[in-house]
Backbone as XML, in Angstrom:
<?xml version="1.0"?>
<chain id="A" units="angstrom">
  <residue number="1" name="UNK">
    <atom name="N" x="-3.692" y="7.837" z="15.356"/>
    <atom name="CA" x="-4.372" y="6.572" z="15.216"/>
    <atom name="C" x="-3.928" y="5.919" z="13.902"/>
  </residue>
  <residue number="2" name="UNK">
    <atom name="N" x="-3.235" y="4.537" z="13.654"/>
    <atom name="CA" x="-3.083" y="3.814" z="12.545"/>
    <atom name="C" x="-4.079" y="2.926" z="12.107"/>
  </residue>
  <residue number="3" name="UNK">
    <atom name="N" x="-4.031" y="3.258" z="11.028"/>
    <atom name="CA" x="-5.004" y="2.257" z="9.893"/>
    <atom name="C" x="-4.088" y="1.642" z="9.188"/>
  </residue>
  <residue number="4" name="UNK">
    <atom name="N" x="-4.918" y="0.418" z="8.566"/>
    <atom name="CA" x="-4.080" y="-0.356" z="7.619"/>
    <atom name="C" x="-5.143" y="-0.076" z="6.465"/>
  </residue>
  <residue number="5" name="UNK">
    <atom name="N" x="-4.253" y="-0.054" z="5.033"/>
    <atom name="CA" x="-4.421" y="0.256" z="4.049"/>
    <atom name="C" x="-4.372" y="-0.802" z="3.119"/>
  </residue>
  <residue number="6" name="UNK">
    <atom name="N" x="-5.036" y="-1.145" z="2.234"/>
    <atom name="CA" x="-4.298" y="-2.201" z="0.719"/>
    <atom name="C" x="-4.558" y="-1.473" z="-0.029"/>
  </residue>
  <residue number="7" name="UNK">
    <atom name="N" x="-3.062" y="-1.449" z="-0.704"/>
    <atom name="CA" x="-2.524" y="-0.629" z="-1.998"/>
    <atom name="C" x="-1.857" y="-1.543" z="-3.061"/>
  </residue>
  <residue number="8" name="UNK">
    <atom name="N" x="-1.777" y="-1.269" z="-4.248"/>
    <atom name="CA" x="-1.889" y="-2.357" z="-5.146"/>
    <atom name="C" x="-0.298" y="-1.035" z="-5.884"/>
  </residue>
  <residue number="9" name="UNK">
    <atom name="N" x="0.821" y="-1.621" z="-6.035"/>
    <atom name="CA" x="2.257" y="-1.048" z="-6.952"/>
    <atom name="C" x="2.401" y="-1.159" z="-7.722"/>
  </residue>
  <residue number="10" name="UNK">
    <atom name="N" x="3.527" y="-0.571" z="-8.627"/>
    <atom name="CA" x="3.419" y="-0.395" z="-9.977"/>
    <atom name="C" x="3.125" y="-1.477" z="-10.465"/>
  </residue>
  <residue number="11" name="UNK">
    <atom name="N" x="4.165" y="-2.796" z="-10.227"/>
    <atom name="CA" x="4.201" y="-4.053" z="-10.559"/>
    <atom name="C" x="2.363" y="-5.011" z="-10.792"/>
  </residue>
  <residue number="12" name="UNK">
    <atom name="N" x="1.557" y="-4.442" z="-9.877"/>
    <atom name="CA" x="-0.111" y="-4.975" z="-9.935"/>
    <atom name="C" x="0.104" y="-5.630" z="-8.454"/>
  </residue>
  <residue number="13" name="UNK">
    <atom name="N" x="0.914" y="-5.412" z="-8.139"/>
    <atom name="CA" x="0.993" y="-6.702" z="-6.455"/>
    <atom name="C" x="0.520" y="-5.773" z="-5.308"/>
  </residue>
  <residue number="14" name="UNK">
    <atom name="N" x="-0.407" y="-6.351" z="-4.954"/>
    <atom name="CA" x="-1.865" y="-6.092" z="-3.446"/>
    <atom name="C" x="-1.077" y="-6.667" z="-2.273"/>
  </residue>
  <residue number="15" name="UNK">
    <atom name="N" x="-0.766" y="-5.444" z="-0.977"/>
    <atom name="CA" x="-0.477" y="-5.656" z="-0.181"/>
    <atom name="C" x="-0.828" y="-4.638" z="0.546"/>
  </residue>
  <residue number="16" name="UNK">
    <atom name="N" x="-0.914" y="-4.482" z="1.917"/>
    <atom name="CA" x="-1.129" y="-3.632" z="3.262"/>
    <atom name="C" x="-0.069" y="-2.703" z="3.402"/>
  </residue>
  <residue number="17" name="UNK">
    <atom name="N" x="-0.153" y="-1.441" z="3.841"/>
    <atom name="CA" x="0.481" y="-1.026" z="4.772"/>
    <atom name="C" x="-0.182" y="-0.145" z="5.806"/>
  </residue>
  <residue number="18" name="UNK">
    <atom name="N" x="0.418" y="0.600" z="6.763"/>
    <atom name="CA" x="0.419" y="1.124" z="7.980"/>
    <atom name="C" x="-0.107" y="2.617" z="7.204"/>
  </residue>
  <residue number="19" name="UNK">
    <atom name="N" x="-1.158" y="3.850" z="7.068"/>
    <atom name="CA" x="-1.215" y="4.683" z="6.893"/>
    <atom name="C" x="-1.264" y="5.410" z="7.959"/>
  </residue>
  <residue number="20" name="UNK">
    <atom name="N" x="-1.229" y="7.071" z="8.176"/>
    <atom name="CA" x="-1.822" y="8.272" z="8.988"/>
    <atom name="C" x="-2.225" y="9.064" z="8.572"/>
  </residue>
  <residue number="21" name="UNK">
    <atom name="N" x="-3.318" y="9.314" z="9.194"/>
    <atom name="CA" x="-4.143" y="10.774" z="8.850"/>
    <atom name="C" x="-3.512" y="12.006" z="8.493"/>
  </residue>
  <residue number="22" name="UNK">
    <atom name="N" x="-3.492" y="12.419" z="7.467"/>
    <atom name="CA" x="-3.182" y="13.938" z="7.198"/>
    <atom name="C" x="-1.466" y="13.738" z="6.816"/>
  </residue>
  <residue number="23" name="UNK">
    <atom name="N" x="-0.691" y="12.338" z="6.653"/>
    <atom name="CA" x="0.325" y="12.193" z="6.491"/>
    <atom name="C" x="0.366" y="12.509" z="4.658"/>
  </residue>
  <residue number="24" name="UNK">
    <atom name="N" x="-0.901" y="12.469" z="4.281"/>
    <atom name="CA" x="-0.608" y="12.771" z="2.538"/>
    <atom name="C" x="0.023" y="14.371" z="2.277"/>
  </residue>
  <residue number="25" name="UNK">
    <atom name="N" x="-0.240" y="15.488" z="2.989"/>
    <atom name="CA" x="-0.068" y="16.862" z="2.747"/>
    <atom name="C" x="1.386" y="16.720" z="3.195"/>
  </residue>
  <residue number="26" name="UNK">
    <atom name="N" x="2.185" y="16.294" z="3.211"/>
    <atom name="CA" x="3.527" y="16.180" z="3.509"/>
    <atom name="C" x="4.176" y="16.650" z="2.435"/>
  </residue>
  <residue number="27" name="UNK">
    <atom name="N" x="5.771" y="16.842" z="2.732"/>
    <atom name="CA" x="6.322" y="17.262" z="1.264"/>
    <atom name="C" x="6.735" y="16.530" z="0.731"/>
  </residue>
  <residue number="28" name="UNK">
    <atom name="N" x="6.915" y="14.754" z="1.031"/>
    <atom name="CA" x="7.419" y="13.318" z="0.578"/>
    <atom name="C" x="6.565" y="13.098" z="-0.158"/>
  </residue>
  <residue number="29" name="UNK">
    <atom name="N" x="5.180" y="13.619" z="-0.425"/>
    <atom name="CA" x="4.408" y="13.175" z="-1.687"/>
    <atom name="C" x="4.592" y="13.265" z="-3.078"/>
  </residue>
  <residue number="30" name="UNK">
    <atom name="N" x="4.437" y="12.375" z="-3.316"/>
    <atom name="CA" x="5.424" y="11.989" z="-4.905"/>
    <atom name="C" x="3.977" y="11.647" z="-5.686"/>
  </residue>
  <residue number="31" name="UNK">
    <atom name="N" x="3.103" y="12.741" z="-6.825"/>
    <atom name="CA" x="2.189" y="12.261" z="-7.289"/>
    <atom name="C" x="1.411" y="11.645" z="-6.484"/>
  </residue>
  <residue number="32" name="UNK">
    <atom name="N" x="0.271" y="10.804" z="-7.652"/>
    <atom name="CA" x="-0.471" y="9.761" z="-6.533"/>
    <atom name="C" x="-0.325" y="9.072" z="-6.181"/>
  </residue>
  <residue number="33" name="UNK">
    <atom name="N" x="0.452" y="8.690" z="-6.062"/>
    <atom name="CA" x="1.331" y="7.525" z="-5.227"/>
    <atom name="C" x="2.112" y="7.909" z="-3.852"/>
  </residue>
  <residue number="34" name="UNK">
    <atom name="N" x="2.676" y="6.815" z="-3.416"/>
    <atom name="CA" x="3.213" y="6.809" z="-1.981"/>
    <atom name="C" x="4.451" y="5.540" z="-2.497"/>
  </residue>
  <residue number="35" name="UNK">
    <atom name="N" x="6.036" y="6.233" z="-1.553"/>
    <atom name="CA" x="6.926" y="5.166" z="-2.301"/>
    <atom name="C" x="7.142" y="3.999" z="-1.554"/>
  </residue>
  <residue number="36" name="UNK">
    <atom name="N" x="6.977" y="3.048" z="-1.490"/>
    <atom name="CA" x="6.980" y="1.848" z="-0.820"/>
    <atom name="C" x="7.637" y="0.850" z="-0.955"/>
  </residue>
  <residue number="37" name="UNK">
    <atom name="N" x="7.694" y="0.157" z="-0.107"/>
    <atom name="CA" x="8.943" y="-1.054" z="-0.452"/>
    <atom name="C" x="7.525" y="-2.308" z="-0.523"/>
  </residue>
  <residue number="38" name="UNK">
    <atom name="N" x="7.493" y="-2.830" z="-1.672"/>
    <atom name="CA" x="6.965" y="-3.984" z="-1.859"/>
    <atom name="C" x="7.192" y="-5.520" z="-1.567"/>
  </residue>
  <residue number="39" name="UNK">
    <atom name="N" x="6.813" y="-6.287" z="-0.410"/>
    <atom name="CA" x="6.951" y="-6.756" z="0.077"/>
    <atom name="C" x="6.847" y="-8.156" z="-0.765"/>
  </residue>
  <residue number="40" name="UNK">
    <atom name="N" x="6.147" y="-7.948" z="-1.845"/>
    <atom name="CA" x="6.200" y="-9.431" z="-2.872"/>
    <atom name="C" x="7.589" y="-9.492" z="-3.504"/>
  </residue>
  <residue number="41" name="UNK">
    <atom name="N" x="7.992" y="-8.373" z="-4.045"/>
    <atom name="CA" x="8.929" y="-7.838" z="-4.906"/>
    <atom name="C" x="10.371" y="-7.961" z="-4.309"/>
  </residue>
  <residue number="42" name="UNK">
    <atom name="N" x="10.265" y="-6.912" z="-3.348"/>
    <atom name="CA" x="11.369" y="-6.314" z="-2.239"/>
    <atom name="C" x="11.667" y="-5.142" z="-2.947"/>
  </residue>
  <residue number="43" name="UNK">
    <atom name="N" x="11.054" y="-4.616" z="-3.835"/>
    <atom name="CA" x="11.884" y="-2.976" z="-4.667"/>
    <atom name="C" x="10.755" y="-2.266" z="-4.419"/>
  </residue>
  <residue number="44" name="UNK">
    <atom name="N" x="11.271" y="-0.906" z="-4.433"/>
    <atom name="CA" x="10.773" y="0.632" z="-3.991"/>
    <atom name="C" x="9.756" y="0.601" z="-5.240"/>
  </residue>
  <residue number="45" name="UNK">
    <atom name="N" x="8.494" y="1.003" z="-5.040"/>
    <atom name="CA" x="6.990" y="1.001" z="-5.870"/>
    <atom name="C" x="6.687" y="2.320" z="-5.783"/>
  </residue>
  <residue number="46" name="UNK">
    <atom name="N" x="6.139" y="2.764" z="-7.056"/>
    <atom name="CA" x="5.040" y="3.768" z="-6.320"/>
    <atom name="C" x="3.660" y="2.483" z="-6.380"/>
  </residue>
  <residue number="47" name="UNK">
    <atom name="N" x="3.604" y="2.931" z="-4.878"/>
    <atom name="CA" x="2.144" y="2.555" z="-4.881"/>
    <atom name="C" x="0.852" y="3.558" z="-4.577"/>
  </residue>
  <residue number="48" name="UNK">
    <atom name="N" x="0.070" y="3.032" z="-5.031"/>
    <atom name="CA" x="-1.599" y="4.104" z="-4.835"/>
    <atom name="C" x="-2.607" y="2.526" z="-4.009"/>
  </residue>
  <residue number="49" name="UNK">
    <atom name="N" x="-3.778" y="3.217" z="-3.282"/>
    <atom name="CA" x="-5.027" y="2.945" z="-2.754"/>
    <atom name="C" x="-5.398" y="2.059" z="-3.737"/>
  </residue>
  <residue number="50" name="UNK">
    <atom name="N" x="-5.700" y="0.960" z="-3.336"/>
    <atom name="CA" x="-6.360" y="-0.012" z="-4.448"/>
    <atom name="C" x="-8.224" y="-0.190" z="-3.943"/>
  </residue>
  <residue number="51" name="UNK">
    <atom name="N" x="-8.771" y="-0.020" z="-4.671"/>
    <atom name="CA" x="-10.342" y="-0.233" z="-4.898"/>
    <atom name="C" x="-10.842" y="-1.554" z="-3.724"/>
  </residue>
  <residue number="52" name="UNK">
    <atom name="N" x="-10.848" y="-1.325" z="-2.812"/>
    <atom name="CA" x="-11.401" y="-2.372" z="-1.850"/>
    <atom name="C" x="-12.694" y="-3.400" z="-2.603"/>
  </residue>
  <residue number="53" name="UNK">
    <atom name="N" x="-13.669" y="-2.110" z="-3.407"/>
    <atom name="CA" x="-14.641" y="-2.691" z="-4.030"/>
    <atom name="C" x="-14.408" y="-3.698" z="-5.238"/>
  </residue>
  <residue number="54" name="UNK">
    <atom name="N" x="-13.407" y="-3.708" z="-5.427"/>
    <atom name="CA" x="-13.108" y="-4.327" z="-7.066"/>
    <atom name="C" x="-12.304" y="-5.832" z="-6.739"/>
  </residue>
  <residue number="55" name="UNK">
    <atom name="N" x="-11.613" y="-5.973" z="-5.359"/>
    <atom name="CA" x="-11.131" y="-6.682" z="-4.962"/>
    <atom name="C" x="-12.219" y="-8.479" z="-4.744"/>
  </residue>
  <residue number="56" name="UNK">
    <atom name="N" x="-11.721" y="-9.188" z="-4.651"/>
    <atom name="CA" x="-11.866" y="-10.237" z="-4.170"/>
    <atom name="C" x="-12.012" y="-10.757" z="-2.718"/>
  </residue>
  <residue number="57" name="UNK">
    <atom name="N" x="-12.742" y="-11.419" z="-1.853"/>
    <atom name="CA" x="-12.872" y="-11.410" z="-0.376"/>
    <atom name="C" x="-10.856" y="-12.604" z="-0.142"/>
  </residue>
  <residue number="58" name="UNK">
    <atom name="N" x="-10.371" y="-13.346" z="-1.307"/>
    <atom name="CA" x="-9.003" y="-13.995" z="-1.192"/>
    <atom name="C" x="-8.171" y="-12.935" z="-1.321"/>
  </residue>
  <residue number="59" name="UNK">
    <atom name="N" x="-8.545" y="-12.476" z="-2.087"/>
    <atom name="CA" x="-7.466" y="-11.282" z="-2.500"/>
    <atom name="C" x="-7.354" y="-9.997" z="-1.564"/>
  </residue>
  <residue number="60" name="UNK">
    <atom name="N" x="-8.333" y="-9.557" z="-1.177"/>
    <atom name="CA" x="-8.043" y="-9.100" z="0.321"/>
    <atom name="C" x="-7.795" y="-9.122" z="1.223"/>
  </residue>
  <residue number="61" name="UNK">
    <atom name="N" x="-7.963" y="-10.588" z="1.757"/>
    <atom name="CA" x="-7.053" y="-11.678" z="2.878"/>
    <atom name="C" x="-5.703" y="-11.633" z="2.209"/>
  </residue>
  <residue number="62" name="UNK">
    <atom name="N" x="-5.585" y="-12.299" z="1.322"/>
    <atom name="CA" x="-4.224" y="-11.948" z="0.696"/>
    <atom name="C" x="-3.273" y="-10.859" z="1.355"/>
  </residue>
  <residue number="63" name="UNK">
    <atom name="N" x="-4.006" y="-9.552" z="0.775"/>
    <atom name="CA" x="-3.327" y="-8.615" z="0.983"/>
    <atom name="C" x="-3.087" y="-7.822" z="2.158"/>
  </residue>
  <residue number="64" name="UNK">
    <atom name="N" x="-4.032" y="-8.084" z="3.411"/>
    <atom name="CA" x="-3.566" y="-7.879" z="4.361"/>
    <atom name="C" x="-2.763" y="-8.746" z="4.997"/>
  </residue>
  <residue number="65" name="UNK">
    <atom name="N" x="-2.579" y="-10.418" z="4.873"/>
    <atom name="CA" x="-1.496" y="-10.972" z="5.236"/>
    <atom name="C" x="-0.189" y="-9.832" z="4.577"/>
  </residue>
  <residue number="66" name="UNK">
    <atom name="N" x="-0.022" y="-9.424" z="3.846"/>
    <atom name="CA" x="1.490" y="-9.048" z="3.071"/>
    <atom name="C" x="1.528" y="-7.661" z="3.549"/>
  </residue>
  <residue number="67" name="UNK">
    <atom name="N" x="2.485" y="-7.398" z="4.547"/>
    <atom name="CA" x="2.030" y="-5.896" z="5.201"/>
    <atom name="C" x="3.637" y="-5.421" z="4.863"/>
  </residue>
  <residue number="68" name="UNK">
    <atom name="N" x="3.887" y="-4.442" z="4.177"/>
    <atom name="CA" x="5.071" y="-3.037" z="4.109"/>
    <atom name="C" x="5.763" y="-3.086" z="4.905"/>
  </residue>
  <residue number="69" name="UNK">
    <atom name="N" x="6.765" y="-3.653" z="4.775"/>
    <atom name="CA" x="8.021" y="-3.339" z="6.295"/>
    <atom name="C" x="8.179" y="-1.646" z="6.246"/>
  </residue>
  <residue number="70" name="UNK">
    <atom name="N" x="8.452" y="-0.655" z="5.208"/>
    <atom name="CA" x="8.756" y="0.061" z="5.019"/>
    <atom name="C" x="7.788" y="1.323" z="4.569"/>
  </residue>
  <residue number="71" name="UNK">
    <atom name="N" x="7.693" y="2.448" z="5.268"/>
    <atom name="CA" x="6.902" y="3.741" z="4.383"/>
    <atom name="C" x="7.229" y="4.994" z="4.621"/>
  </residue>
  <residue number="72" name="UNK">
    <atom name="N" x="7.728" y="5.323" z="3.263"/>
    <atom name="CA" x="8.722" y="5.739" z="2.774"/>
    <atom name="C" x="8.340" y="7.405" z="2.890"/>
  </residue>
  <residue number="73" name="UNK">
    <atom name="N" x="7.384" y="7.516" z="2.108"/>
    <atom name="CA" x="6.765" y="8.941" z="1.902"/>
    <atom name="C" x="5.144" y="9.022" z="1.219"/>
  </residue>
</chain>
């Protein structure tokens, strides 16, 4: 089953991607982060889970418009 996620990259830029269950215990885990291609940017991020609570109701629209072509590990 896929979920969508907003995760916020090194850079501070809030965007979506595609997660799976139990895909974190993998051996592609790199720290707390996950490596991603940033879709504001276009360069490889670590990105982490951004605080849904801390967010903004724009800034969360925001960021699920901007969804990860790419996930990486």
């Amino acid at each position: 089953m896929e979920q969508r996620a907003v995760v916020r990259c090194a850079e501070g830029h809030l965007f979506s991607t595609t997660t799976f269950p139990m895909q974190n215990l993998g051996p592609g885990r790199l720290g707390p982060g996950r490596l991603i291609r940033c879709p504001q940017c276009g360069r490889l991020r670590s990105s982490v889970l951004a605080d849904a609570r801390e967010l903004s109701e724009p800034q969360l629209a925001r960021a699920m418009r901007l969804e990860a072509a790419e996930f990486l590990a």
